[in-house]
Short mmCIF file of C-alpha atoms in Angstrom, two decimals:
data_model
loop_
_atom_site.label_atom_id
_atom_site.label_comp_id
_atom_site.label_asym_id
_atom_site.label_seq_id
_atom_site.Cartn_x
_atom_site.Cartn_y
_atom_site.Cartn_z
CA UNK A 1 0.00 0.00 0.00
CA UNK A 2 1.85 3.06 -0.98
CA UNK A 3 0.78 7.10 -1.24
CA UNK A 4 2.56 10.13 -2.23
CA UNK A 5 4.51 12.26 0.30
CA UNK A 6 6.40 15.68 -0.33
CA UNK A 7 10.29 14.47 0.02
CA UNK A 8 12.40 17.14 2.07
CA UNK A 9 16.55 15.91 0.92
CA UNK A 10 18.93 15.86 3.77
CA UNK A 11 22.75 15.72 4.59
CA UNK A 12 21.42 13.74 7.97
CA UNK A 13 19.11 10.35 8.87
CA UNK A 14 15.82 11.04 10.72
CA UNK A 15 14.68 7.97 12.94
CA UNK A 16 11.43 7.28 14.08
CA UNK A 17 10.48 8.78 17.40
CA UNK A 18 13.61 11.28 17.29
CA UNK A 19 13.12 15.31 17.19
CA UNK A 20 14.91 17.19 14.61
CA UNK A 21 14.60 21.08 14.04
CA UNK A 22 14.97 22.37 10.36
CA UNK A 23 15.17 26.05 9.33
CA UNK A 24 13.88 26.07 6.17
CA UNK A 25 15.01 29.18 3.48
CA UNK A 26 15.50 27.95 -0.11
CA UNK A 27 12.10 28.85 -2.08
CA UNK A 28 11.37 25.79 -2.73
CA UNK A 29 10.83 24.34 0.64
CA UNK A 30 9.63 27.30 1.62
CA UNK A 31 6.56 26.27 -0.72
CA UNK A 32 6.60 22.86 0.26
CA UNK A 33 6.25 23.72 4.08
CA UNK A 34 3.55 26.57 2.76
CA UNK A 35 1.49 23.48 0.78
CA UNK A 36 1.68 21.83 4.40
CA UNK A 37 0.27 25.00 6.49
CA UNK A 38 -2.77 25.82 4.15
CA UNK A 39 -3.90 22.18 4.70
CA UNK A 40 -7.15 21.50 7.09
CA UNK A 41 -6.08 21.90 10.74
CA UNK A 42 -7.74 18.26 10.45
CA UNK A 43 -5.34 16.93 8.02
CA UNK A 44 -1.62 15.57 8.79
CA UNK A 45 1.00 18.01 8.27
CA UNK A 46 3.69 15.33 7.27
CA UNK A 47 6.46 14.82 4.41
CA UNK A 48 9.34 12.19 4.11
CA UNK A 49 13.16 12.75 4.97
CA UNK A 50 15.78 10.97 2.42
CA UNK A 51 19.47 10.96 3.45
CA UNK A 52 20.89 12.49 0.17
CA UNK A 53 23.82 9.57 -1.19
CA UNK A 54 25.16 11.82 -3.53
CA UNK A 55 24.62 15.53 -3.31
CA UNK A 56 23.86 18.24 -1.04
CA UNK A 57 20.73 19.97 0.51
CA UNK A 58 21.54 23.91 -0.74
CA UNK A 59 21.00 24.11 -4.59
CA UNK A 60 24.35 26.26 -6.38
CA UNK A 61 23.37 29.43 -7.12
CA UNK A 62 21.83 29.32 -9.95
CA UNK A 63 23.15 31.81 -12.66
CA UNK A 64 19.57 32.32 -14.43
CA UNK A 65 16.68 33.91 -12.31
CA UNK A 66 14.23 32.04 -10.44
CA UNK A 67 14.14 29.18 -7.62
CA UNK A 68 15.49 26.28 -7.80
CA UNK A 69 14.51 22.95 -9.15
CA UNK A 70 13.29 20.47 -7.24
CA UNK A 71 16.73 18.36 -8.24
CA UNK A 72 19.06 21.01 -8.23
CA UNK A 73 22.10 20.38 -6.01
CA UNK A 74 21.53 16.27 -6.23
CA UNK A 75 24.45 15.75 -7.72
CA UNK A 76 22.93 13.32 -10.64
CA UNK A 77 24.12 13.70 -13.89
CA UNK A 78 21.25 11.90 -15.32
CA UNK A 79 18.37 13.82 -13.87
CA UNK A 80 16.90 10.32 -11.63
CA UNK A 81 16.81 11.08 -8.34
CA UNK A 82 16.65 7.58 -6.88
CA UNK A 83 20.44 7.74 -8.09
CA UNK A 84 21.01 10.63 -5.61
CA UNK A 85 18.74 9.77 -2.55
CA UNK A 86 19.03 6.63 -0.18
CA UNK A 87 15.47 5.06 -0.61
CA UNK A 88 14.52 4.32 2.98
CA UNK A 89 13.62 7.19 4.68
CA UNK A 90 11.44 8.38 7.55
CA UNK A 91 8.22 10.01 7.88
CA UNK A 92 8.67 13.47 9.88
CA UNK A 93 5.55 14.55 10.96
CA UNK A 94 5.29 18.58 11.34
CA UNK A 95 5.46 19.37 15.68
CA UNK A 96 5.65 23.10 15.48
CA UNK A 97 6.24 25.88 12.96
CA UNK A 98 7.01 29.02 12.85
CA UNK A 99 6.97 31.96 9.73
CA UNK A 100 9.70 34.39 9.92
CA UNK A 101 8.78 37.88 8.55
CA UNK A 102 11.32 36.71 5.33
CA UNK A 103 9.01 34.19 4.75
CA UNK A 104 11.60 31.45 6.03
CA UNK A 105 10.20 28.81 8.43
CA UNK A 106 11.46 27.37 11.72
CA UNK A 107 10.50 23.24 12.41
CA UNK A 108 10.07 20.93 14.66
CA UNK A 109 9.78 17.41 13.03
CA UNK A 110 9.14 14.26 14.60
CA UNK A 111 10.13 11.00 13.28
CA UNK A 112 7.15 8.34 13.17
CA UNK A 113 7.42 5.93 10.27
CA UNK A 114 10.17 4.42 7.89
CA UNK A 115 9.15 4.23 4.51
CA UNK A 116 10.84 3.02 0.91
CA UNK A 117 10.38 5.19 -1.86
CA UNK A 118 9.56 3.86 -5.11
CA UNK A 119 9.22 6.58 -7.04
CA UNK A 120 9.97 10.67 -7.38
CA UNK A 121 7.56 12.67 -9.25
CA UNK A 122 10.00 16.09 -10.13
CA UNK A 123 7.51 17.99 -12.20
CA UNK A 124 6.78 20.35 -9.09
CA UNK A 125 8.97 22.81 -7.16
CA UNK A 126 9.75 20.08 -4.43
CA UNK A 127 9.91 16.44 -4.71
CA UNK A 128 7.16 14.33 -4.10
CA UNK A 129 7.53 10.31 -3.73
CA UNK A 130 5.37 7.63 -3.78
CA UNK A 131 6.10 6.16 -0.58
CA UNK A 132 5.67 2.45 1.27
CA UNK A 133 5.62 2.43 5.01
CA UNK A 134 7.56 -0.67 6.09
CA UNK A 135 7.04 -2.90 8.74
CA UNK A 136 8.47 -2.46 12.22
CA UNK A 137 9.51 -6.24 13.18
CA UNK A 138 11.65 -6.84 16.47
CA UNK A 139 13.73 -9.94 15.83
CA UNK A 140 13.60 -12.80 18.68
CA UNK A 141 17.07 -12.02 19.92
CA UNK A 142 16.06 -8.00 20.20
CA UNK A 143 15.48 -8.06 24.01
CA UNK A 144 18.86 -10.42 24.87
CA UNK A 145 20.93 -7.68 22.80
CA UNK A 146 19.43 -4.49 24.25
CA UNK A 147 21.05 -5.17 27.72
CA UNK A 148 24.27 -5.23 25.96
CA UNK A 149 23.65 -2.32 23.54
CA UNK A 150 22.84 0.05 26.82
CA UNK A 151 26.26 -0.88 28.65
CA UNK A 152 28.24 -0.50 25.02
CA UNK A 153 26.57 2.71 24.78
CA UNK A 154 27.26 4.00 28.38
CA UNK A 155 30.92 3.26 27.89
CA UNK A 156 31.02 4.95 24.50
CA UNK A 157 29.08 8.36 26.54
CA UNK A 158 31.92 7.89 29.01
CA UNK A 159 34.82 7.79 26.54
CA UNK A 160 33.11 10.48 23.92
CA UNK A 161 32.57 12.71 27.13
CA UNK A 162 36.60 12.13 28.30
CA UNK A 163 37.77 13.04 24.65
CA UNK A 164 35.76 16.25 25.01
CA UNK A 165 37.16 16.43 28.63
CA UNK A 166 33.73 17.54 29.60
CA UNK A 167 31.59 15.93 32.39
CA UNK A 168 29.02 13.42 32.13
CA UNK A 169 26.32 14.02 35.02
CA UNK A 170 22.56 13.75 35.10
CA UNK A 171 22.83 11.20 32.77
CA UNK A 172 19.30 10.05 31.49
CA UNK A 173 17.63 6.71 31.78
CA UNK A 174 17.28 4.77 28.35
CA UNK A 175 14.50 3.43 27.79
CA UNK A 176 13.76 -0.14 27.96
CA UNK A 177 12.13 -1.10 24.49
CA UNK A 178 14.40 -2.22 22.28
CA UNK A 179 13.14 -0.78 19.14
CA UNK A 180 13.15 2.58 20.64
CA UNK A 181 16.21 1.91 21.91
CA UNK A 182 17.84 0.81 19.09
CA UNK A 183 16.96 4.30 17.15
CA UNK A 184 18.15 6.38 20.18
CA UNK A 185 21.43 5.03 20.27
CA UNK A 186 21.74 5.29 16.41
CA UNK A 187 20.88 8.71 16.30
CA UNK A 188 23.04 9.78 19.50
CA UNK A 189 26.07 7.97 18.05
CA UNK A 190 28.71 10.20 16.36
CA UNK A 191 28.79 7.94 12.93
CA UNK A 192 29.13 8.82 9.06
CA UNK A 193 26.35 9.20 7.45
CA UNK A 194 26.13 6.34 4.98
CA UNK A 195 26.24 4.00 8.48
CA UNK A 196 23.46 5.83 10.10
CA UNK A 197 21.76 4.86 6.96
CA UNK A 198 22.56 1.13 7.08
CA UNK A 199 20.84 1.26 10.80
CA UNK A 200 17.94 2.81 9.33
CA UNK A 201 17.35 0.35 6.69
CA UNK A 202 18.20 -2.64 9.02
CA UNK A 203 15.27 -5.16 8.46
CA UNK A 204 14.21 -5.51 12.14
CA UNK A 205 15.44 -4.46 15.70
CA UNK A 206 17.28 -7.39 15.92
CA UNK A 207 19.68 -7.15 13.14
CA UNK A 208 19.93 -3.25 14.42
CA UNK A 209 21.17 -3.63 17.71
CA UNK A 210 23.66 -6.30 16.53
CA UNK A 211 25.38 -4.05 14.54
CA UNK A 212 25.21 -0.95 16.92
CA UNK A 213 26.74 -3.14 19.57
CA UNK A 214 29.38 -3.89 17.04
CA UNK A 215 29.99 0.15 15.91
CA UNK A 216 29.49 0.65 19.76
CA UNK A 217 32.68 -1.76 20.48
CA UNK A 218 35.14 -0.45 18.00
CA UNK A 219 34.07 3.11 18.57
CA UNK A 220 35.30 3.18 22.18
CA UNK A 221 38.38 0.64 21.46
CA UNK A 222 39.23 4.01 19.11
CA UNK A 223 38.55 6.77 21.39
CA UNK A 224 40.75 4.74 23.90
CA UNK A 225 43.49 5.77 21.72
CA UNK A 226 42.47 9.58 20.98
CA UNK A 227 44.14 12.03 23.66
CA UNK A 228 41.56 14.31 22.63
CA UNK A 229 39.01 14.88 19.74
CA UNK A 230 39.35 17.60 17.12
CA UNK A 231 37.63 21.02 17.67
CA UNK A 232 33.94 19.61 16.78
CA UNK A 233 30.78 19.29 18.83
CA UNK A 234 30.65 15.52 18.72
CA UNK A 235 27.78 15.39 21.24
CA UNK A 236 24.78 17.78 19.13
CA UNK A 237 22.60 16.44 16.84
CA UNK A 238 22.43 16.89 13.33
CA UNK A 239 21.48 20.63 12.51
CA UNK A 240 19.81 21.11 8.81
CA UNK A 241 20.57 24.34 7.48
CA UNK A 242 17.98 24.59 4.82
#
């Protein structure tokens, strides 16, 4: 069962049940977030997040007048977008928003569902997909693992924290689902892009938190060796700028 979503391209991996702000400026987003306000309070104000593979979210400038395509920036020589965008994305459903007297907009997305796209439609000024929510399954090994995942994870928080020589108090509880779980720790892990993307697309919780405990492992074997970690926040989220 599929239906069409507006697709907003990112440099970052939205998970379900994870918070992401977005401050949105190019015009064409700007009319994609607009399409979304002057729906029926009644109706879901909702588009899809794709990690970009090969690209990036600000279009060039464009040396002719007028906004940018809906492709511009994508990177894709031969105009398909499924070459330029992972296809397993998230649904990000629309918290809060505000209008800036520009006409930019400040977000607040939620993650809810992860979707495969099957198809882009490009003949409007924003990208819209025709979507296919996938199941959430949990794998029968899911709750053995997550016990090990949140140990792997604290010791990662404690060596990411002495790297930044900063202090690691009030720490908060994790939660105890797995699932949930398993898409906390992927998003709060300091990890290239293309590997936050293999998490999302993992099949099931299962298969997830195996390889997190994995990343988890080697990560803090390699911080273990770092005296210190280059001048970068390593411990704030992924910021879009568009």
């Amino acid at each position: 069962m599929t239906e069409r979503l507006p697709i907003f391209p990112l440099n970052t991996v939205l998970y379900p049940g994870l918070v992401l702000p977005l401050h949105v400026f190019e015009e064409r987003y700007r009319r994609l977030v607009a399409d979304l306000v002057a729906r029926p309070e009644e109706e879901p104000r909702r588009f899809g997040v794709l990690a970009i593979k090969d690209g990036r979210e600000v279009a060039p400038v464009r040396e002719a007048d007028g906004p940018a395509g809906p492709l511009d920036g994508l990177g894709t020589v031969t105009g398909d977008p499924l070459e330029a965008l992972h296809h397993i994305g998230c649904v990000a459903d629309v918290a809060s928003v505000q209008e800036q007297p520009d006409g930019q907009y400040e977000l607040l997305v939620t993650g809810t569902t992860r979707f495969r796209l099957r198809s882009v439609d490009v003949t409007g000024p924003y990208l819209v997909g025709e979507i296919e929510p996938i199941e959430e399954r949990t794998g029968d090994g899911a709750g053995a693992l997550a016990s090990g995942v949140e140990r792997a994870f604290r010791a990662y928080q404690q060596k990411l924290a002495g790297a930044k020589e900063v202090s690691l108090t009030g720490q908060s509880e994790l939660p105890n689902d797995p699932q949930v779980l398993s898409y906390l720790v992927a998003a709060a892990a300091v990890l290239p892009t293309p590997v936050k993307q293999e998490l999302l697309a993992c099949p099931d919780t299962e298969e997830r938190l195996t390889k997190e405990l994995q990343l988890l492992r080697h990560e803090t074997a390699v911080l273990s060796w770092l005296p210190s970690v280059p001048g970068v926040d390593l411990t704030r989220q992924s910021f879009s700028p568009n």
